[in-house]
Coordinates of C-alpha atoms in Angstrom, one line a residue:
Chain A
D1 CA -83.7 45.9 -165.8
T2 CA -82.2 45.7 -162.5
G3 CA -85.0 47.7 -160.8
V4 CA -83.7 50.4 -160.5
S5 CA -84.9 53.5 -163.1
Q6 CA -84.1 57.1 -163.5
D7 CA -85.6 60.2 -164.9
P8 CA -84.5 61.9 -167.1
R9 CA -82.1 59.7 -169.4
H10 CA -80.3 62.4 -171.4
K11 CA -80.9 65.7 -170.4
I12 CA -79.2 68.8 -172.7
T13 CA -79.0 72.2 -170.9
K14 CA -76.6 75.3 -171.4
R15 CA -74.8 76.1 -169.2
G16 CA -75.7 78.1 -166.5
Q17 CA -79.0 76.3 -165.8
N18 CA -80.1 74.7 -162.5
V19 CA -81.0 70.1 -162.9
T20 CA -82.3 67.6 -161.2
F21 CA -82.6 64.2 -161.8
R22 CA -84.2 61.2 -159.9
C23 CA -83.2 57.7 -158.6
D24 CA -85.6 55.4 -157.5
P25 CA -84.9 52.4 -156.1
I26 CA -85.8 49.2 -155.3
S27 CA -88.6 50.0 -152.9
E28 CA -86.9 47.2 -150.0
H29 CA -83.7 48.5 -150.0
N30 CA -82.2 51.3 -147.5
R31 CA -79.4 52.7 -149.5
L32 CA -78.8 54.7 -152.6
Y33 CA -75.3 55.5 -153.8
W34 CA -74.9 58.5 -156.5
Y35 CA -71.9 58.5 -158.4
R36 CA -71.1 60.1 -162.0
Q37 CA -69.0 58.6 -164.4
T38 CA -67.6 60.3 -167.0
L39 CA -65.8 58.7 -170.0
G40 CA -62.8 56.0 -170.2
Q41 CA -63.5 56.2 -166.5
G42 CA -64.9 54.2 -163.8
P43 CA -67.6 55.7 -161.4
E44 CA -67.3 58.3 -159.5
F45 CA -68.6 58.6 -155.4
L46 CA -70.8 61.4 -155.5
T47 CA -72.5 60.8 -151.5
Y48 CA -74.7 58.0 -150.6
F49 CA -78.0 58.1 -148.4
Q50 CA -78.9 55.1 -145.8
N51 CA -82.6 55.3 -145.7
E52 CA -83.3 59.3 -145.3
A53 CA -80.3 60.1 -143.7
Q54 CA -77.2 61.7 -146.1
L55 CA -74.0 59.9 -144.6
E56 CA -71.5 60.8 -146.9
K57 CA -70.7 63.7 -150.1
S58 CA -67.5 63.3 -151.8
R59 CA -65.2 66.3 -151.3
L60 CA -64.4 66.5 -154.4
L61 CA -68.4 67.7 -155.3
S62 CA -68.8 71.5 -155.9
D63 CA -71.5 73.1 -153.4
R64 CA -73.6 73.7 -156.8
F65 CA -73.8 69.6 -156.2
S66 CA -77.0 69.4 -153.4
A67 CA -78.6 65.7 -153.4
E68 CA -81.9 65.0 -151.6
R69 CA -83.2 61.6 -150.1
P70 CA -86.9 62.9 -148.3
K71 CA -88.8 59.7 -146.9
G72 CA -85.8 57.6 -147.8
S73 CA -87.9 56.6 -151.3
F74 CA -86.4 58.0 -154.6
S75 CA -83.5 60.1 -154.3
T76 CA -82.7 63.3 -156.9
L77 CA -79.7 65.1 -157.6
E78 CA -79.5 69.0 -157.9
I79 CA -76.5 70.2 -160.5
Q80 CA -76.9 74.3 -159.8
R81 CA -75.3 76.3 -162.7
T82 CA -73.8 74.3 -164.3
E83 CA -70.7 74.3 -166.2
Q84 CA -69.2 72.6 -169.1
G85 CA -67.6 70.0 -166.8
D86 CA -70.8 68.4 -165.2
S87 CA -70.8 66.7 -168.6
A88 CA -71.0 63.8 -167.6
M89 CA -73.0 60.0 -167.1
Y90 CA -75.0 60.1 -163.5
L91 CA -75.2 57.1 -162.0
C92 CA -77.3 55.6 -158.9
A93 CA -77.1 52.6 -157.2
S94 CA -79.0 50.7 -154.8
V95 CA -78.6 48.6 -152.1
G96 CA -80.1 46.7 -149.2
E97 CA -78.5 46.9 -145.5
G98 CA -75.7 44.5 -145.4
R99 CA -72.7 45.6 -146.2
T100 CA -71.7 42.9 -148.4
D101 CA -75.4 43.5 -150.7
T102 CA -74.9 43.5 -154.1
Q103 CA -75.4 47.3 -155.7
Y104 CA -77.1 47.7 -157.9
F105 CA -77.1 50.5 -160.9
G106 CA -79.8 52.6 -162.8
P107 CA -79.3 52.9 -166.4
G108 CA -78.1 56.2 -165.3
T109 CA -78.9 59.9 -166.8
R110 CA -76.4 61.6 -168.9
L111 CA -75.9 65.1 -169.1
T112 CA -74.1 67.1 -171.9
V113 CA -73.5 71.2 -171.0
L114 CA -73.5 73.4 -173.8
Chain B
Q1 CA -57.4 55.3 -153.1
Q2 CA -57.9 54.7 -156.7
P3 CA -57.8 50.6 -157.5
V4 CA -55.1 50.2 -160.7
Q5 CA -56.5 47.4 -163.6
S6 CA -54.5 45.8 -165.8
P7 CA -54.2 45.5 -168.7
Q8 CA -56.2 48.6 -169.9
A9 CA -57.2 46.6 -172.9
V10 CA -58.1 42.5 -174.2
I11 CA -58.4 41.4 -177.7
L12 CA -59.6 38.0 -177.5
R13 CA -61.3 35.5 -180.2
E14 CA -64.4 33.5 -179.1
G15 CA -63.1 30.3 -176.6
E16 CA -59.7 32.4 -175.5
D17 CA -59.4 32.7 -171.5
A18 CA -58.3 36.2 -169.9
V19 CA -56.8 36.8 -166.5
I20 CA -58.2 40.9 -165.3
N21 CA -56.8 42.6 -162.5
C22 CA -56.8 44.8 -159.9
S23 CA -54.5 46.4 -157.3
S24 CA -54.6 48.3 -154.2
S25 CA -52.5 50.1 -152.1
K26 CA -54.5 50.1 -149.1
A27 CA -56.2 47.6 -147.1
L28 CA -59.3 46.0 -148.0
Y29 CA -62.4 44.6 -146.7
S30 CA -64.4 43.8 -149.6
V31 CA -64.0 43.5 -153.6
H32 CA -66.6 44.3 -156.8
W33 CA -66.1 43.4 -160.1
Y34 CA -68.9 45.2 -162.7
R35 CA -69.1 44.5 -166.4
Q36 CA -70.6 47.8 -168.2
K37 CA -71.4 47.8 -171.9
H38 CA -71.2 51.6 -173.8
G39 CA -73.8 53.2 -172.8
E40 CA -75.3 50.5 -170.5
A41 CA -75.0 50.5 -166.3
P42 CA -72.5 48.8 -165.2
V43 CA -74.5 45.0 -164.1
F44 CA -72.9 43.4 -160.9
L45 CA -70.8 40.1 -161.2
M46 CA -69.0 38.7 -158.0
I47 CA -68.3 40.4 -154.8
L48 CA -65.4 38.9 -153.3
L49 CA -65.0 39.5 -149.0
K50 CA -61.6 39.5 -146.8
G51 CA -61.8 36.6 -145.0
G52 CA -62.3 34.5 -148.9
E53 CA -66.4 34.5 -148.9
Q54 CA -67.4 35.0 -152.7
K55 CA -71.0 35.8 -153.4
G56 CA -72.1 36.3 -158.1
H57 CA -72.3 34.3 -161.6
E58 CA -72.1 30.3 -161.1
K59 CA -69.8 31.3 -164.8
I60 CA -67.7 34.2 -163.3
S61 CA -64.6 32.9 -161.1
A62 CA -62.4 35.4 -159.6
S63 CA -59.6 35.4 -156.4
F64 CA -58.8 38.1 -153.7
N65 CA -55.0 37.9 -152.0
E66 CA -55.6 40.4 -149.4
K67 CA -51.6 39.9 -148.3
K68 CA -51.5 41.2 -151.6
Q69 CA -55.0 43.5 -151.4
Q70 CA -54.9 41.6 -155.4
S71 CA -57.6 40.9 -156.9
S72 CA -58.1 39.0 -160.4
L73 CA -60.8 38.2 -162.4
Y74 CA -60.7 34.5 -164.6
L75 CA -62.9 35.1 -167.9
T76 CA -62.8 31.3 -169.2
A77 CA -63.8 30.4 -172.9
S78 CA -64.5 33.8 -174.0
Q79 CA -68.1 34.6 -175.4
L80 CA -68.7 37.1 -177.9
S81 CA -71.7 38.6 -175.2
Y82 CA -67.9 39.4 -172.7
S83 CA -67.3 41.7 -175.0
G84 CA -67.3 45.2 -172.3
T85 CA -66.2 47.3 -170.1
Y86 CA -65.2 45.7 -166.6
F87 CA -64.9 47.4 -163.3
C88 CA -63.3 46.7 -159.6
G89 CA -64.8 48.2 -157.1
T90 CA -62.8 48.8 -153.9
E91 CA -64.4 48.8 -150.3
M92 CA -61.5 50.0 -147.7
G93 CA -61.3 48.6 -144.2
A94 CA -63.4 50.7 -142.5
N95 CA -65.7 49.8 -139.1
A96 CA -69.3 48.5 -140.3
G97 CA -72.1 50.8 -139.7
G98 CA -68.8 53.9 -140.6
T99 CA -69.5 56.5 -143.1
S100 CA -67.4 54.0 -145.5
Y101 CA -69.7 51.5 -145.3
G102 CA -70.3 50.3 -148.4
K103 CA -69.4 53.3 -150.7
L104 CA -66.8 51.4 -153.5
T105 CA -64.0 52.9 -155.3
F106 CA -63.4 52.0 -159.0
G107 CA -60.8 51.9 -161.3
Q108 CA -60.6 53.2 -164.2
G109 CA -62.0 49.6 -166.7
T110 CA -60.3 47.4 -168.6
I111 CA -62.0 47.3 -172.2
L112 CA -62.5 43.6 -173.2
T113 CA -63.6 43.3 -176.3
V114 CA -64.4 39.5 -177.9
H115 CA -64.1 39.0 -181.4
P116 CA -65.9 35.1 -183.3

């Protein structure tokens, strides 16, 4: 257990529905990353927060994806109008202030879009 | 740009050694190694920094060749628990505080299977 939690752990939805995932990072960490991982691939960067500020978003990320981190604590990732290609594991990683601090991954949310 | 890992898969017997490589075409600031078991989150193994600093588990060793932008993970006297997929994550040599601060690009993974 890394101290990072994600909810839900599994989500099955129908194409076209909206889904929201939550990540609770390690409390003293001010940086939070979201990644997406498909079968047989490494995690792919989606977006990054430092405290409540979203500092970078992947150019590959559709405008159907949005993320927030109100008050610099937990973060949510929302996918609107889901498509079958959105099926993947969504991981968040919690990191301290230092550039070389370890990224601690949560257990992930596995999304299946039918 | 995604780093390239080799080999794609390794099969070992307990006690044997293995080396996993990670290469980038871009100048790197750091290389991070993770192990992931099926259905679980990646688990941190080691960070190697430009300049030679390393942070990680005592039982894991790795190297970072800055000239070649290559890193290697050395798994010695393998145990059954070493089985899993190993990923390297690379951070480009952007200035600290820039938008690429701490952002990792992961390779496609190396599947390691250790048999009794």
